[in-house]
Amino acid sequence: MPKTSVKPTGTDWERVKREAAQDAPIAHTATDGPYDPNNAAAVSAYWQQASIKRGRGRPAVAVKRPTLNMRVDPDVLDAFKATGPGWQTRINAALRDAVEHGLVTE
């Protein structure tokens, strides 16, 4: 379990809590941001046009495959690895083929 440290941030949290409890309008000028946070219609319109941008990396798959740790004979593993990149996918295809052809029984 990681240890957490409390570093001083310089934020006056008591003042923040007091101001939040007052529910006073937020001071806003045109240079502060794209919309007035006190105007519910402007806030709603801004978030209606917002979109989610996909981050870097591999796209999400429709069905996530579970992670599996499996022991196989070294010669079998070497044979699949020798086929190059994608050997794990080829192992999956070989296992799927065995299941579909009824070679796997209980």
Short mmCIF file of C-alpha atoms in Angstrom, two decimals:
data_model
loop_
_atom_site.label_atom_id
_atom_site.label_comp_id
_atom_site.label_asym_id
_atom_site.label_seq_id
_atom_site.Cartn_x
_atom_site.Cartn_y
_atom_site.Cartn_z
CA MET A 1 0.00 0.00 0.00
CA PRO A 2 1.57 3.30 -1.04
CA LYS A 3 2.17 5.89 1.61
CA THR A 4 0.56 9.22 1.02
CA SER A 5 2.19 12.45 2.01
CA VAL A 6 0.39 15.65 2.79
CA LYS A 7 2.35 18.51 1.30
CA PRO A 8 1.24 22.06 1.96
CA THR A 9 -0.43 23.52 -1.12
CA GLY A 10 -0.80 27.10 0.00
CA THR A 11 -4.56 26.87 -0.55
CA ASP A 12 -6.72 28.36 2.18
CA TRP A 13 -9.22 25.48 2.34
CA GLU A 14 -11.28 27.11 5.09
CA ARG A 15 -11.86 30.13 2.81
CA VAL A 16 -12.74 27.83 -0.08
CA LYS A 17 -15.29 25.99 2.09
CA ARG A 18 -16.81 29.27 3.34
CA GLU A 19 -17.17 30.65 -0.19
CA ALA A 20 -18.68 27.40 -1.45
CA ALA A 21 -21.21 27.43 1.38
CA GLN A 22 -22.33 30.98 0.50
CA ASP A 23 -23.37 29.87 -3.01
CA ALA A 24 -22.51 33.35 -4.30
CA PRO A 25 -22.20 34.01 -8.04
CA ILE A 26 -18.77 33.33 -9.49
CA ALA A 27 -16.95 36.44 -10.66
CA HIS A 28 -16.56 36.19 -14.44
CA THR A 29 -15.26 38.35 -17.27
CA ALA A 30 -15.15 37.60 -20.99
CA THR A 31 -11.44 36.79 -20.76
CA ASP A 32 -11.94 34.19 -17.99
CA GLY A 33 -13.27 31.41 -20.17
CA PRO A 34 -15.59 30.32 -22.97
CA TYR A 35 -18.82 30.75 -21.00
CA ASP A 36 -20.27 32.45 -17.92
CA PRO A 37 -20.49 29.81 -15.17
CA ASN A 38 -23.41 31.71 -13.60
CA ASN A 39 -25.56 31.34 -16.73
CA ALA A 40 -27.09 27.85 -16.73
CA ALA A 41 -28.05 28.08 -20.42
CA ALA A 42 -24.50 29.04 -21.41
CA VAL A 43 -23.04 26.19 -19.35
CA SER A 44 -25.45 23.69 -20.89
CA ALA A 45 -24.79 24.93 -24.43
CA TYR A 46 -21.04 24.70 -23.91
CA TRP A 47 -21.18 21.12 -22.66
CA GLN A 48 -23.64 20.07 -25.39
CA GLN A 49 -21.04 20.89 -28.04
CA ALA A 50 -18.21 19.22 -26.13
CA SER A 51 -16.77 16.00 -27.48
CA ILE A 52 -14.63 13.24 -26.04
CA LYS A 53 -11.23 12.98 -27.65
CA ARG A 54 -9.61 9.59 -27.75
CA GLY A 55 -6.17 9.51 -26.24
CA ARG A 56 -3.03 7.99 -27.65
CA GLY A 57 -2.52 4.30 -27.85
CA ARG A 58 -4.30 1.27 -29.09
CA PRO A 59 -8.06 1.55 -29.74
CA ALA A 60 -10.36 -0.16 -27.27
CA VAL A 61 -11.65 -3.57 -28.29
CA ALA A 62 -15.35 -4.45 -28.26
CA VAL A 63 -14.84 -7.58 -26.15
CA LYS A 64 -11.90 -7.53 -23.80
CA ARG A 65 -10.06 -10.82 -23.62
CA PRO A 66 -9.15 -12.05 -20.15
CA THR A 67 -5.50 -12.31 -19.21
CA LEU A 68 -4.28 -15.89 -18.92
CA ASN A 69 -1.14 -17.43 -17.48
CA MET A 70 -0.64 -20.84 -19.04
CA ARG A 71 2.16 -23.42 -18.97
CA VAL A 72 3.10 -25.02 -22.28
CA ASP A 73 5.99 -27.18 -23.37
CA PRO A 74 9.04 -25.15 -24.40
CA ASP A 75 9.14 -26.62 -27.91
CA VAL A 76 5.50 -25.65 -28.53
CA LEU A 77 6.13 -22.11 -27.32
CA ASP A 78 9.30 -21.83 -29.40
CA ALA A 79 7.42 -23.01 -32.50
CA PHE A 80 4.77 -20.31 -32.12
CA LYS A 81 7.32 -17.59 -31.26
CA ALA A 82 9.36 -18.56 -34.33
CA THR A 83 6.42 -17.52 -36.52
CA GLY A 84 7.11 -13.88 -35.60
CA PRO A 85 4.96 -11.06 -34.26
CA GLY A 86 1.38 -12.06 -33.54
CA TRP A 87 2.26 -15.49 -32.17
CA GLN A 88 -0.14 -15.03 -29.24
CA THR A 89 -2.99 -14.40 -31.69
CA ARG A 90 -2.03 -17.57 -33.57
CA ILE A 91 -2.13 -19.57 -30.32
CA ASN A 92 -5.61 -18.18 -29.71
CA ALA A 93 -6.65 -19.15 -33.27
CA ALA A 94 -5.29 -22.69 -32.81
CA LEU A 95 -7.18 -23.10 -29.53
CA ARG A 96 -10.38 -21.69 -31.08
CA ASP A 97 -10.04 -24.10 -34.01
CA ALA A 98 -9.65 -27.03 -31.59
CA VAL A 99 -12.79 -25.99 -29.68
CA GLU A 100 -14.83 -25.50 -32.88
CA HIS A 101 -13.82 -28.93 -34.21
CA GLY A 102 -14.74 -30.68 -30.97
CA LEU A 103 -11.19 -31.58 -30.04
CA VAL A 104 -11.61 -30.12 -26.54
CA THR A 105 -13.75 -32.21 -24.20
CA GLU A 106 -14.44 -32.14 -20.50
#
